[in-house]
mmCIF file of C-alpha atoms and ligand atoms in Angstrom:
data_model
loop_
_atom_site.group_PDB
_atom_site.id
_atom_site.type_symbol
_atom_site.label_atom_id
_atom_site.label_comp_id
_atom_site.label_asym_id
_atom_site.label_seq_id
_atom_site.Cartn_x
_atom_site.Cartn_y
_atom_site.Cartn_z
ATOM 1 C CA UNK A 116 -0.107 -0.380 -0.224
ATOM 2 C CA UNK A 117 1.704 3.245 -0.338
ATOM 3 C CA UNK A 118 1.732 5.001 2.093
ATOM 4 C CA UNK A 119 2.098 9.509 1.494
ATOM 5 C CA UNK A 120 4.521 12.095 0.840
ATOM 6 C CA UNK A 121 7.475 12.464 2.800
ATOM 7 C CA UNK A 122 7.739 15.355 4.773
ATOM 8 C CA UNK A 123 11.090 17.097 4.737
ATOM 9 C CA UNK A 124 12.735 17.320 8.839
ATOM 10 C CA UNK A 125 14.516 20.773 9.264
ATOM 11 C CA UNK A 126 18.161 21.025 11.467
ATOM 12 C CA UNK A 127 18.801 21.997 14.953
ATOM 13 C CA UNK A 128 22.270 23.213 15.592
ATOM 14 C CA UNK A 129 24.127 20.467 17.738
ATOM 15 C CA UNK A 130 24.584 23.054 21.217
ATOM 16 C CA UNK A 131 21.078 21.323 21.509
ATOM 17 C CA UNK A 132 21.335 18.350 23.617
ATOM 18 C CA UNK A 133 18.341 15.117 24.042
ATOM 19 C CA UNK A 134 17.925 13.919 27.166
ATOM 20 C CA UNK A 135 16.538 10.133 26.913
ATOM 21 C CA UNK A 136 13.056 9.297 25.441
ATOM 22 C CA UNK A 137 10.643 8.927 29.068
ATOM 23 C CA UNK A 138 7.028 7.789 27.783
ATOM 24 C CA UNK A 139 4.305 6.609 29.816
ATOM 25 C CA UNK A 140 4.211 3.075 29.820
ATOM 26 C CA UNK A 141 0.562 1.097 30.137
ATOM 27 C CA UNK A 142 1.917 -2.134 30.649
ATOM 28 C CA UNK A 143 3.691 -1.418 33.795
ATOM 29 C CA UNK A 144 1.833 1.895 34.437
ATOM 30 C CA UNK A 145 4.796 3.982 35.325
ATOM 31 C CA UNK A 146 7.309 6.231 33.127
ATOM 32 C CA UNK A 147 9.882 4.278 31.182
ATOM 33 C CA UNK A 148 12.781 5.689 30.093
ATOM 34 C CA UNK A 149 13.716 4.411 26.300
ATOM 35 C CA UNK A 150 18.049 2.275 26.205
ATOM 36 C CA UNK A 151 19.856 4.510 23.606
ATOM 37 C CA UNK A 152 20.824 3.620 21.191
ATOM 38 C CA UNK A 153 20.759 3.848 16.609
ATOM 39 C CA UNK A 154 17.560 2.468 16.003
ATOM 40 C CA UNK A 155 14.294 1.519 17.918
ATOM 41 C CA UNK A 156 10.897 0.424 16.251
ATOM 42 C CA UNK A 157 7.452 1.328 16.519
ATOM 43 C CA UNK A 158 4.085 -0.004 15.351
ATOM 44 C CA UNK A 159 0.816 2.422 15.155
ATOM 45 C CA UNK A 160 -2.442 0.418 15.134
ATOM 46 C CA UNK A 161 -4.292 2.435 11.655
ATOM 47 C CA UNK A 162 -7.846 2.568 10.801
ATOM 48 C CA UNK A 163 -10.119 0.926 9.892
ATOM 49 C CA UNK A 164 -11.683 2.827 6.357
ATOM 50 C CA UNK A 165 -14.557 4.242 6.756
ATOM 51 C CA UNK A 166 -15.026 7.444 8.232
ATOM 52 C CA UNK A 167 -11.645 8.869 7.931
ATOM 53 C CA UNK A 168 -10.222 10.515 9.619
ATOM 54 C CA UNK A 169 -12.030 12.761 12.307
ATOM 55 C CA UNK A 170 -9.903 14.535 15.195
ATOM 56 C CA UNK A 171 -9.402 11.312 17.933
ATOM 57 C CA UNK A 172 -7.543 9.057 14.405
ATOM 58 C CA UNK A 173 -5.825 12.377 14.139
ATOM 59 C CA UNK A 174 -4.764 13.059 17.728
ATOM 60 C CA UNK A 175 -3.817 8.846 18.599
ATOM 61 C CA UNK A 176 -1.291 9.753 15.111
ATOM 62 C CA UNK A 177 -0.373 13.629 15.831
ATOM 63 C CA UNK A 178 1.136 11.814 19.279
ATOM 64 C CA UNK A 179 2.989 8.941 18.037
ATOM 65 C CA UNK A 180 4.149 11.234 15.353
ATOM 66 C CA UNK A 181 5.474 13.793 18.340
ATOM 67 C CA UNK A 182 7.317 10.528 18.878
ATOM 68 C CA UNK A 183 9.155 9.661 15.956
ATOM 69 C CA UNK A 184 9.901 13.532 15.595
ATOM 70 C CA UNK A 185 11.961 13.528 19.060
ATOM 71 C CA UNK A 186 13.626 10.349 17.874
ATOM 72 C CA UNK A 187 14.781 11.662 14.452
ATOM 73 C CA UNK A 188 16.113 14.632 16.192
ATOM 74 C CA UNK A 189 18.404 12.559 18.448
ATOM 75 C CA UNK A 190 19.332 11.532 14.815
ATOM 76 C CA UNK A 191 18.423 8.275 15.510
ATOM 77 C CA UNK A 192 16.650 6.031 12.928
ATOM 78 C CA UNK A 193 12.949 5.054 13.955
ATOM 79 C CA UNK A 194 11.467 2.131 12.306
ATOM 80 C CA UNK A 195 8.132 3.226 11.689
ATOM 81 C CA UNK A 196 4.726 0.785 10.877
ATOM 82 C CA UNK A 197 1.337 1.839 10.177
ATOM 83 C CA UNK A 198 -1.423 -0.827 8.907
ATOM 84 C CA UNK A 199 -5.497 -0.794 7.313
ATOM 85 C CA UNK A 200 -7.845 -2.993 8.472
ATOM 86 C CA UNK A 201 -9.066 -2.580 5.065
ATOM 87 C CA UNK A 202 -11.234 -5.853 5.172
ATOM 88 C CA UNK A 203 -13.590 -6.039 8.606
ATOM 89 C CA UNK A 204 -16.538 -6.289 10.060
ATOM 90 C CA UNK A 205 -17.121 -2.857 10.606
ATOM 91 C CA UNK A 206 -16.470 -1.389 7.089
ATOM 92 C CA UNK A 207 -18.152 -4.499 5.629
ATOM 93 C CA UNK A 208 -21.460 -3.103 7.528
ATOM 94 C CA UNK A 209 -20.521 0.535 6.660
ATOM 95 C CA UNK A 210 -21.032 -0.098 2.829
ATOM 96 C CA UNK A 211 -24.205 -2.774 3.636
ATOM 97 C CA UNK A 212 -25.737 0.081 5.996
ATOM 98 C CA UNK A 213 -24.705 3.261 2.718
ATOM 99 C CA UNK A 214 -25.406 0.401 -0.198
ATOM 100 C CA UNK A 215 -21.995 0.815 -1.622
ATOM 101 C CA UNK A 216 -19.648 -1.483 -2.041
ATOM 102 C CA UNK A 217 -16.885 -2.302 0.081
ATOM 103 C CA UNK A 218 -13.466 -2.163 -1.837
ATOM 104 C CA UNK A 219 -14.680 1.446 -3.101
ATOM 105 C CA UNK A 220 -15.743 2.744 0.656
ATOM 106 C CA UNK A 221 -12.959 1.152 1.708
ATOM 107 C CA UNK A 222 -10.623 3.502 -1.523
ATOM 108 C CA UNK A 223 -11.684 6.246 -0.987
ATOM 109 C CA UNK A 224 -11.520 6.722 2.930
ATOM 110 C CA UNK A 225 -8.043 5.038 2.084
ATOM 111 C CA UNK A 226 -7.238 8.229 0.137
ATOM 112 C CA UNK A 227 -8.884 10.361 2.073
ATOM 113 C CA UNK A 228 -7.224 9.597 5.036
ATOM 114 C CA UNK A 229 -3.575 10.133 3.253
ATOM 115 C CA UNK A 230 -4.992 13.245 2.040
ATOM 116 C CA UNK A 231 -5.025 14.000 5.735
ATOM 117 C CA UNK A 232 -1.697 12.928 7.433
ATOM 118 C CA UNK A 233 0.064 14.312 4.620
ATOM 119 C CA UNK A 234 -2.075 17.934 5.282
ATOM 120 C CA UNK A 235 -1.521 17.617 8.750
ATOM 121 C CA UNK A 236 2.544 17.119 8.490
ATOM 122 C CA UNK A 237 2.603 13.560 9.462
ATOM 123 C CA UNK A 238 6.243 12.264 9.131
ATOM 124 C CA UNK A 239 4.979 8.900 7.070
ATOM 125 C CA UNK A 240 5.678 5.627 7.814
ATOM 126 C CA UNK A 241 8.022 3.116 5.943
ATOM 127 C CA UNK A 242 6.124 0.928 5.145
ATOM 128 C CA UNK A 243 1.854 1.473 5.124
ATOM 129 C CA UNK A 244 0.307 -1.900 4.586
ATOM 130 C CA UNK A 245 -3.120 -3.181 4.383
ATOM 131 C CA UNK A 246 -4.660 -6.204 5.710
ATOM 132 C CA UNK A 247 -5.546 -7.474 2.417
ATOM 133 C CA UNK A 248 -1.676 -7.526 0.757
ATOM 134 C CA UNK A 249 -0.637 -9.184 4.780
ATOM 135 C CA UNK A 250 -3.301 -12.246 4.251
ATOM 136 C CA UNK A 251 0.051 -14.219 3.054
ATOM 137 C CA UNK A 252 2.109 -13.454 6.002
ATOM 138 C CA UNK A 253 -1.502 -13.610 8.687
ATOM 139 C CA UNK A 254 -1.945 -17.833 6.908
ATOM 140 C CA UNK A 255 2.058 -17.808 7.525
ATOM 141 C CA UNK A 256 1.870 -16.630 11.247
ATOM 142 C CA UNK A 257 -1.723 -18.364 12.104
ATOM 143 C CA UNK A 258 0.381 -21.966 10.369
ATOM 144 C CA UNK A 259 2.484 -21.212 13.031
ATOM 145 C CA UNK A 260 0.461 -20.686 15.683
ATOM 146 C CA UNK A 261 -0.806 -23.981 14.968
ATOM 147 C CA UNK A 262 2.218 -25.623 15.730
ATOM 148 C CA UNK A 263 2.358 -24.805 18.349
ATOM 149 C CA UNK A 264 -0.892 -25.916 19.675
ATOM 150 C CA UNK A 265 -2.726 -22.904 20.605
ATOM 151 C CA UNK A 266 -5.025 -22.242 17.464
ATOM 152 C CA UNK A 267 -8.539 -24.984 17.150
ATOM 153 C CA UNK A 268 -11.278 -24.532 15.294
ATOM 154 C CA UNK A 269 -14.929 -23.929 16.165
ATOM 155 C CA UNK A 270 -17.151 -24.495 12.964
ATOM 156 C CA UNK A 271 -13.640 -24.478 10.630
ATOM 157 C CA UNK A 272 -13.340 -21.298 11.718
ATOM 158 C CA UNK A 273 -10.156 -20.331 13.832
ATOM 159 C CA UNK A 274 -9.703 -19.081 17.845
ATOM 160 C CA UNK A 275 -6.149 -18.607 19.218
ATOM 161 C CA UNK A 276 -6.085 -19.158 23.105
ATOM 162 C CA UNK A 277 -5.385 -17.239 24.933
ATOM 163 C CA UNK A 278 -3.855 -18.905 28.130
ATOM 164 C CA UNK A 279 -1.435 -20.053 26.101
ATOM 165 C CA UNK A 280 0.357 -16.888 26.565
ATOM 166 C CA UNK A 281 1.365 -16.955 30.809
ATOM 167 C CA UNK A 282 1.493 -13.035 30.770
ATOM 168 C CA UNK A 283 -1.462 -13.030 28.923
ATOM 169 C CA UNK A 284 -3.675 -10.101 30.989
ATOM 170 C CA UNK A 285 -0.744 -8.296 31.971
ATOM 171 C CA UNK A 286 -0.065 -4.892 29.322
ATOM 172 C CA UNK A 287 -4.166 -4.018 29.714
ATOM 173 C CA UNK A 288 -4.137 -5.305 34.025
ATOM 174 C CA UNK A 289 -7.303 -5.723 33.979
ATOM 175 C CA UNK A 290 -9.416 -8.124 35.676
ATOM 176 C CA UNK A 291 -11.245 -11.008 34.222
ATOM 177 C CA UNK A 292 -14.232 -9.256 34.494
ATOM 178 C CA UNK A 293 -13.191 -6.458 33.149
ATOM 179 C CA UNK A 294 -11.925 -8.028 30.321
ATOM 180 C CA UNK A 295 -14.854 -9.769 29.331
ATOM 181 C CA UNK A 296 -17.630 -6.710 29.673
ATOM 182 C CA UNK A 297 -14.763 -4.830 26.929
ATOM 183 C CA UNK A 298 -13.741 -7.843 24.940
ATOM 184 C CA UNK A 299 -18.190 -8.603 24.660
ATOM 185 C CA UNK A 300 -18.429 -4.147 23.404
ATOM 186 C CA UNK A 301 -15.471 -3.808 20.963
ATOM 187 C CA UNK A 302 -16.487 -7.128 18.595
ATOM 188 C CA UNK A 303 -15.086 -10.109 20.646
ATOM 189 C CA UNK A 304 -17.262 -13.008 20.868
ATOM 190 C CA UNK A 305 -17.528 -14.275 24.523
ATOM 191 C CA UNK A 306 -20.321 -16.141 24.491
ATOM 192 C CA UNK A 307 -20.115 -18.210 21.041
ATOM 193 C CA UNK A 308 -20.383 -21.909 21.289
ATOM 194 C CA UNK A 309 -17.612 -24.238 21.566
ATOM 195 C CA UNK A 310 -14.885 -21.962 22.785
ATOM 196 C CA UNK A 311 -12.166 -23.450 24.608
ATOM 197 C CA UNK A 312 -12.259 -19.127 27.199
ATOM 198 C CA UNK A 313 -14.638 -17.265 26.399
ATOM 199 C CA UNK A 314 -11.818 -14.211 25.305
ATOM 200 C CA UNK A 315 -10.210 -16.707 22.733
ATOM 201 C CA UNK A 316 -9.075 -14.755 19.798
ATOM 202 C CA UNK A 317 -11.193 -15.091 16.744
ATOM 203 C CA UNK A 318 -7.466 -15.697 13.814
ATOM 204 C CA UNK A 319 -9.266 -17.138 10.707
ATOM 205 C CA UNK A 320 -13.137 -16.300 10.077
ATOM 206 C CA UNK A 321 -14.346 -18.979 7.071
ATOM 207 C CA UNK A 322 -16.237 -17.566 4.291
ATOM 208 C CA UNK A 323 -19.921 -15.902 5.186
ATOM 209 C CA UNK A 324 -22.850 -16.182 2.211
ATOM 210 C CA UNK A 325 -21.768 -12.490 0.122
ATOM 211 C CA UNK A 326 -18.803 -11.792 1.290
ATOM 212 C CA UNK A 327 -15.437 -11.483 0.384
ATOM 213 C CA UNK A 328 -13.256 -14.296 0.807
ATOM 214 C CA UNK A 329 -9.460 -15.215 0.661
ATOM 215 C CA UNK A 330 -8.304 -18.947 0.120
ATOM 216 C CA UNK A 331 -5.894 -20.346 2.923
ATOM 217 C CA UNK A 332 -4.523 -23.713 3.919
ATOM 218 C CA UNK A 333 -7.868 -24.219 6.804
ATOM 219 C CA UNK A 334 -10.619 -23.231 3.911
ATOM 220 C CA UNK A 335 -11.058 -19.746 1.949
ATOM 221 C CA UNK A 336 -12.242 -16.776 4.199
ATOM 222 C CA UNK A 337 -10.509 -13.942 6.006
ATOM 223 C CA UNK A 338 -7.867 -13.241 8.877
ATOM 224 C CA UNK A 339 -9.393 -11.948 12.105
ATOM 225 C CA UNK A 340 -8.008 -8.027 13.205
ATOM 226 C CA UNK A 341 -5.648 -8.848 15.920
ATOM 227 C CA UNK A 342 -3.310 -11.794 13.870
ATOM 228 C CA UNK A 343 -3.191 -9.106 10.962
ATOM 229 C CA UNK A 344 -1.158 -6.209 13.554
ATOM 230 C CA UNK A 345 1.463 -8.999 15.232
ATOM 231 C CA UNK A 346 1.725 -10.580 11.248
ATOM 232 C CA UNK A 347 2.470 -6.924 9.607
ATOM 233 C CA UNK A 348 4.471 -5.447 12.788
ATOM 234 C CA UNK A 349 6.529 -9.114 13.131
ATOM 235 C CA UNK A 350 7.099 -8.957 9.832
ATOM 236 C CA UNK A 351 7.786 -5.343 8.376
ATOM 237 C CA UNK A 352 9.899 -4.368 12.063
ATOM 238 C CA UNK A 353 13.358 -5.487 12.385
ATOM 239 C CA UNK A 354 12.962 -8.078 15.533
ATOM 240 C CA UNK A 355 15.660 -6.592 17.759
ATOM 241 C CA UNK A 356 18.088 -9.916 18.746
ATOM 242 C CA UNK A 357 20.396 -7.340 21.278
ATOM 243 C CA UNK A 358 16.740 -6.320 23.516
ATOM 244 C CA UNK A 359 14.369 -8.926 25.378
ATOM 245 C CA UNK A 360 11.798 -6.969 23.377
ATOM 246 C CA UNK A 361 11.002 -7.387 20.037
ATOM 247 C CA UNK A 362 10.096 -4.196 19.487
ATOM 248 C CA UNK A 363 9.926 -1.131 21.720
ATOM 249 C CA UNK A 364 6.870 1.020 20.923
ATOM 250 C CA UNK A 365 3.325 -0.310 20.654
ATOM 251 C CA UNK A 366 0.924 2.135 20.143
ATOM 252 C CA UNK A 367 -2.713 3.174 19.045
ATOM 253 C CA UNK A 368 -6.082 4.909 20.882
ATOM 254 C CA UNK A 369 -6.714 3.818 24.364
ATOM 255 C CA UNK A 370 -9.945 1.653 23.034
ATOM 256 C CA UNK A 371 -7.074 -0.368 21.799
ATOM 257 C CA UNK A 372 -5.489 -1.508 24.908
ATOM 258 C CA UNK A 373 -8.026 -3.549 24.979
ATOM 259 C CA UNK A 374 -8.343 -6.592 23.319
ATOM 260 C CA UNK A 375 -6.668 -5.310 20.363
ATOM 261 C CA UNK A 376 -3.191 -5.065 21.919
ATOM 262 C CA UNK A 377 -3.555 -7.585 24.371
ATOM 263 C CA UNK A 378 -4.299 -10.057 21.563
ATOM 264 C CA UNK A 379 -1.843 -9.513 19.843
ATOM 265 C CA UNK A 380 1.266 -9.375 22.152
ATOM 266 C CA UNK A 381 0.044 -12.665 23.215
ATOM 267 C CA UNK A 382 0.342 -13.786 19.757
ATOM 268 C CA UNK A 383 3.110 -12.273 18.962
ATOM 269 C CA UNK A 384 4.837 -13.997 22.394
ATOM 270 C CA UNK A 385 3.891 -16.963 21.128
ATOM 271 C CA UNK A 386 5.408 -16.759 17.687
ATOM 272 C CA UNK A 387 8.254 -14.348 18.576
ATOM 273 C CA UNK A 388 9.145 -16.408 21.593
ATOM 274 C CA UNK A 389 10.008 -13.313 24.305
ATOM 275 C CA UNK A 390 7.591 -9.639 24.918
ATOM 276 C CA UNK A 391 6.522 -8.469 22.403
ATOM 277 C CA UNK A 392 6.618 -4.432 23.047
ATOM 278 C CA UNK A 393 9.372 -2.428 25.622
ATOM 279 C CA UNK A 394 5.995 0.114 25.497
ATOM 280 C CA UNK A 395 2.701 0.510 25.822
ATOM 281 C CA UNK A 396 1.195 3.737 24.189
ATOM 282 C CA UNK A 397 -2.007 5.400 24.136
ATOM 283 C CA UNK A 398 -3.239 8.411 23.040
ATOM 284 C CA UNK A 399 -6.765 9.858 25.246
ATOM 285 C CA UNK A 400 -10.239 9.744 23.555
ATOM 286 C CA UNK A 401 -10.902 13.407 21.843
ATOM 287 C CA UNK A 402 -14.604 14.029 23.009
ATOM 288 C CA UNK A 403 -17.294 16.397 20.913
ATOM 289 C CA UNK A 404 -18.775 19.124 23.399
ATOM 290 C CA UNK A 405 -19.067 17.210 26.414
ATOM 291 C CA UNK A 406 -19.739 14.266 24.624
ATOM 292 C CA UNK A 407 -18.247 11.391 23.412
ATOM 293 C CA UNK A 408 -17.353 11.840 19.500
ATOM 294 C CA UNK A 409 -18.750 8.368 17.594
ATOM 295 C CA UNK A 410 -19.766 7.662 14.848
ATOM 296 C CA UNK A 411 -23.155 5.809 16.729
ATOM 297 C CA UNK A 412 -24.257 9.472 17.598
ATOM 298 C CA UNK A 413 -23.400 10.921 14.177
ATOM 299 C CA UNK A 414 -20.616 13.582 15.931
ATOM 300 C CA UNK A 415 -17.221 13.121 14.337
ATOM 301 C CA UNK A 416 -15.511 15.719 13.185
ATOM 302 C CA UNK A 417 -13.305 15.113 10.402
ATOM 303 C CA UNK A 418 -10.161 16.864 9.886
ATOM 304 C CA UNK A 419 -11.087 16.787 5.777
ATOM 305 C CA UNK A 420 -14.145 18.901 6.338
ATOM 306 C CA UNK A 421 -12.593 21.755 8.594
ATOM 307 C CA UNK A 422 -10.019 21.876 5.652
ATOM 308 C CA UNK A 423 -12.153 22.496 3.471
ATOM 309 C CA UNK A 424 -13.983 24.842 5.385
ATOM 310 C CA UNK A 425 -10.549 26.819 5.196
ATOM 311 C CA UNK A 426 -9.249 26.114 8.498
ATOM 312 C CA UNK A 427 -5.247 26.261 8.528
ATOM 313 C CA UNK A 428 -4.354 22.464 9.278
ATOM 314 C CA UNK A 429 -1.125 23.667 11.281
ATOM 315 C CA UNK A 430 -3.959 24.834 13.706
ATOM 316 C CA UNK A 431 -5.545 22.012 13.724
ATOM 317 C CA UNK A 432 -2.248 20.962 14.851
ATOM 318 C CA UNK A 433 -1.671 22.983 17.588
ATOM 319 C CA UNK A 434 -5.216 22.879 18.444
ATOM 320 C CA UNK A 435 -4.664 18.429 19.309
ATOM 321 C CA UNK A 436 -1.168 19.282 20.665
ATOM 322 C CA UNK A 437 -2.284 22.239 23.242
ATOM 323 C CA UNK A 438 -3.968 18.800 25.577
ATOM 324 C CA UNK A 439 -1.817 16.252 27.442
ATOM 325 C CA UNK A 440 -2.123 12.808 24.390
ATOM 326 C CA UNK A 441 -2.533 10.203 27.262
ATOM 327 C CA UNK A 442 -5.395 12.222 28.584
ATOM 328 C CA UNK A 443 -9.044 12.013 27.143
ATOM 329 C CA UNK A 444 -9.933 15.927 26.186
ATOM 330 C CA UNK A 445 -12.903 17.909 24.411
ATOM 331 C CA UNK A 446 -12.655 19.258 21.923
ATOM 332 C CA UNK A 447 -14.351 22.856 21.416
ATOM 333 C CA UNK A 448 -14.381 25.338 18.507
ATOM 334 C CA UNK A 449 -12.523 27.741 20.300
ATOM 335 C CA UNK A 450 -9.418 25.189 20.737
ATOM 336 C CA UNK A 451 -9.194 25.868 17.274
ATOM 337 C CA UNK A 452 -9.907 29.629 17.606
ATOM 338 C CA UNK A 453 -6.877 29.856 19.494
ATOM 339 C CA UNK A 454 -4.835 27.772 17.491
ATOM 340 C CA UNK A 455 -4.817 29.957 14.723
ATOM 341 C CA UNK A 456 -4.842 33.296 16.706
ATOM 342 C CA UNK A 457 -1.567 30.967 18.395
ATOM 343 C CA UNK A 458 0.226 30.508 15.187
ATOM 344 C CA UNK A 459 -0.740 33.935 13.980
ATOM 345 C CA UNK A 460 1.648 36.329 16.564
ATOM 346 C CA UNK A 461 4.234 33.542 16.569
ATOM 347 C CA UNK A 462 4.284 34.113 12.555
ATOM 348 C CA UNK A 463 4.033 37.601 12.976
ATOM 349 C CA UNK A 464 6.916 37.792 16.305
ATOM 350 C CA UNK A 465 9.091 35.263 14.583
ATOM 351 C CA UNK A 466 9.317 37.313 11.496
ATOM 352 C CA UNK A 467 10.185 40.273 13.428
ATOM 353 C CA UNK A 468 13.838 41.588 12.579
ATOM 354 C CA UNK A 469 15.149 41.316 16.154
ATOM 355 C CA UNK A 470 13.434 38.747 18.556
ATOM 356 C CA UNK A 471 14.134 37.980 22.750
ATOM 357 C CA UNK A 472 16.016 35.247 23.216
ATOM 358 C CA UNK A 473 15.807 31.408 21.834
ATOM 359 C CA UNK A 474 17.871 29.056 23.024
ATOM 360 C CA UNK A 475 15.960 27.975 26.138
ATOM 361 C CA UNK A 476 12.628 27.921 24.780
ATOM 362 C CA UNK A 477 14.308 25.881 22.046
ATOM 363 C CA UNK A 478 15.925 23.914 25.341
ATOM 364 C CA UNK A 479 12.764 23.908 27.161
ATOM 365 C CA UNK A 480 10.477 22.298 24.510
ATOM 366 C CA UNK A 481 12.962 19.512 23.871
ATOM 367 C CA UNK A 482 13.503 18.731 28.250
ATOM 368 C CA UNK A 483 9.346 19.088 27.466
ATOM 369 C CA UNK A 484 9.000 16.464 25.107
ATOM 370 C CA UNK A 485 11.277 14.250 26.407
ATOM 371 C CA UNK A 486 9.336 14.622 29.633
ATOM 372 C CA UNK A 487 6.118 12.029 28.340
ATOM 373 C CA UNK A 488 5.431 14.290 25.513
ATOM 374 C CA UNK A 489 4.092 17.388 27.754
ATOM 375 C CA UNK A 490 2.879 19.470 24.674
ATOM 376 C CA UNK A 491 1.187 21.598 27.413
ATOM 377 C CA UNK A 492 4.448 23.232 28.728
ATOM 378 C CA UNK A 493 5.962 23.995 25.339
ATOM 379 C CA UNK A 494 2.686 25.698 24.946
ATOM 380 C CA UNK A 495 3.289 27.808 28.201
ATOM 381 C CA UNK A 496 7.153 28.827 27.012
ATOM 382 C CA UNK A 497 6.215 29.500 23.703
ATOM 383 C CA UNK A 498 3.631 31.659 24.524
ATOM 384 C CA UNK A 499 6.426 33.139 27.471
ATOM 385 C CA UNK A 500 8.534 33.805 24.325
ATOM 386 C CA UNK A 501 5.563 36.074 21.986
ATOM 387 C CA UNK A 502 4.993 38.411 24.838
ATOM 388 C CA UNK A 503 8.709 38.135 25.766
ATOM 389 C CA UNK A 504 9.262 39.458 21.085
ATOM 390 C CA UNK A 505 6.406 41.818 22.534
ATOM 391 C CA UNK A 506 8.143 43.439 25.240
ATOM 392 C CA UNK A 507 11.171 43.646 23.727
ATOM 393 C CA UNK A 508 13.399 46.070 24.828
ATOM 394 C CA UNK A 509 17.140 46.829 22.572
ATOM 395 C CA UNK A 510 19.852 46.889 24.292
ATOM 396 C CA UNK A 511 18.777 43.052 25.281
ATOM 397 C CA UNK A 512 20.092 39.891 24.015
ATOM 398 C CA UNK A 513 18.563 38.905 20.475
ATOM 399 C CA UNK A 514 17.351 35.242 19.582
ATOM 400 C CA UNK A 515 17.395 33.750 16.509
ATOM 401 C CA UNK A 516 13.481 33.315 14.946
ATOM 402 C CA UNK A 517 14.706 31.120 12.130
ATOM 403 C CA UNK A 518 16.189 28.576 14.690
ATOM 404 C CA UNK A 519 13.034 29.075 16.828
ATOM 405 C CA UNK A 520 10.602 28.646 14.049
ATOM 406 C CA UNK A 521 12.728 25.391 12.372
ATOM 407 C CA UNK A 522 12.179 23.453 16.123
ATOM 408 C CA UNK A 523 8.946 24.050 16.140
ATOM 409 C CA UNK A 524 8.757 22.499 12.696
ATOM 410 C CA UNK A 525 11.234 19.929 13.867
ATOM 411 C CA UNK A 526 9.614 19.129 16.889
ATOM 412 C CA UNK A 527 5.933 20.148 16.933
ATOM 413 C CA UNK A 528 5.428 19.327 13.039
ATOM 414 C CA UNK A 529 4.023 23.214 12.553
ATOM 415 C CA UNK A 530 5.768 24.643 9.956
ATOM 416 C CA UNK A 531 4.958 28.439 9.978
HETATM 417 ZN ZN1 ZN B 969 -3.575 -2.896 15.111
#
C-alpha cells in the first residue's frame, strides 16, 4: 500500500542536547525511559477505512508523530510501521448500511486518510500495509500458531487460545470480569458455543455467504484483526535481537488497549518467543462539546471537513497538541480559534528582525517533550517567548527567529 508524501525535517543546531525519551508505559503503569541506541521500532495501529479521519484518529497519529520527531531529532533511525484494516466486519457493515461497494468505500477513505495525514504534516511510515495485502503473512503466522498447538477450530473458524501465553492480561491490567465485558463491547464473541475460553481470539473466519474471502490452507475466509497487526509488525519491523523485547513501542488510541493489543501481544509472544513491545502507549479519546465522539452519535468531526471549511491544518495540529496526549479531552471550536490566533501571533513575531532570546525556549521544548510529550508545557514556553518578544527592549540579548521556527517545525511538526 502506498504511504503518503515524505515530510522534510529541518536541522537543529548540535548545541541542543536531547535527554533520553521518557514515556508512560500502560503495561507497567509507570514511566519507561527509552534506552539509548541507534534505531528504534514503532508500530501504530491504523484505521479501518470507513470514517477517515476524525479528530480522535488525528490526535492518535499526532501523538506518535511527536515520538517519531523527537527520536529523529536525536539523529536516530525510527522504523515505523502502520497498518490499515481494509477488510473487517465494521467496513462490511458500513458498506451494506450505505448501499455501497465495500472496496469502493475502503479506497475512497484510504485516499482521504492519506491526504489528511499529509495536510497534518505527519511523517509517513516506511511501511503502510493493508490487511488484504498481508494475508499471505497472516496465513503463515496462523500456521506457526497451529504448530505450537495454540489454535483450535469452532465450526471451521480458527481461534487462538489466550491461556497459551502465561502473561495474558499483563499489558492491559484488567480483571477477568473487566476483560469479558470490554471484549463483548469491542467486537469479541465471548458467548460463542464451542470456545475453550470465552476470551479466545478469532484468527481466521471461514467464508460467510455474500462476504469476500481469500484462499488459505484452512479454507477460504478472511483474517481476524489481532493476528493481522502482529503478522505485519513482525514481518516489517526489524526484530531487536539484543533486547528482551521485539519492538520498542506499540501505539494506538486507548480503546485498542484491550482486547486488540493484549491479544496481539499474546500471539506475538508465542510467535516470537519473547515479549513483544517495550512500551504500550495510548492516546486519549477526543470528545465533542461534552459528549463522546462516536460513529453511532453521528458527531464525528472530520479533519478533511475542517480543512475544506478553510481552517489551517497547522491550527488543527496545534489545537490537538495543546492538551496532554494521554488524557481524554473535549474538542470545542474555541480550541481551533485560539490555535489559529496563536499561530498568527507566532508567524508575526518570527518575521520580526529582532526577537527575544530563543535558546532557552528550544531547550525547554526539548526537555518538556522528553518528559512524556508534555506539550502543554511546550506551549506555555512558546507563549512566554511571544510575550518576551512583544515586550522586547533594545540592548537585550536577541535570539534567532529562524532557529526557533526550525525547532517548532522539527519537534512539533508545525510549519510556520
Ligand atoms: Zn492493530
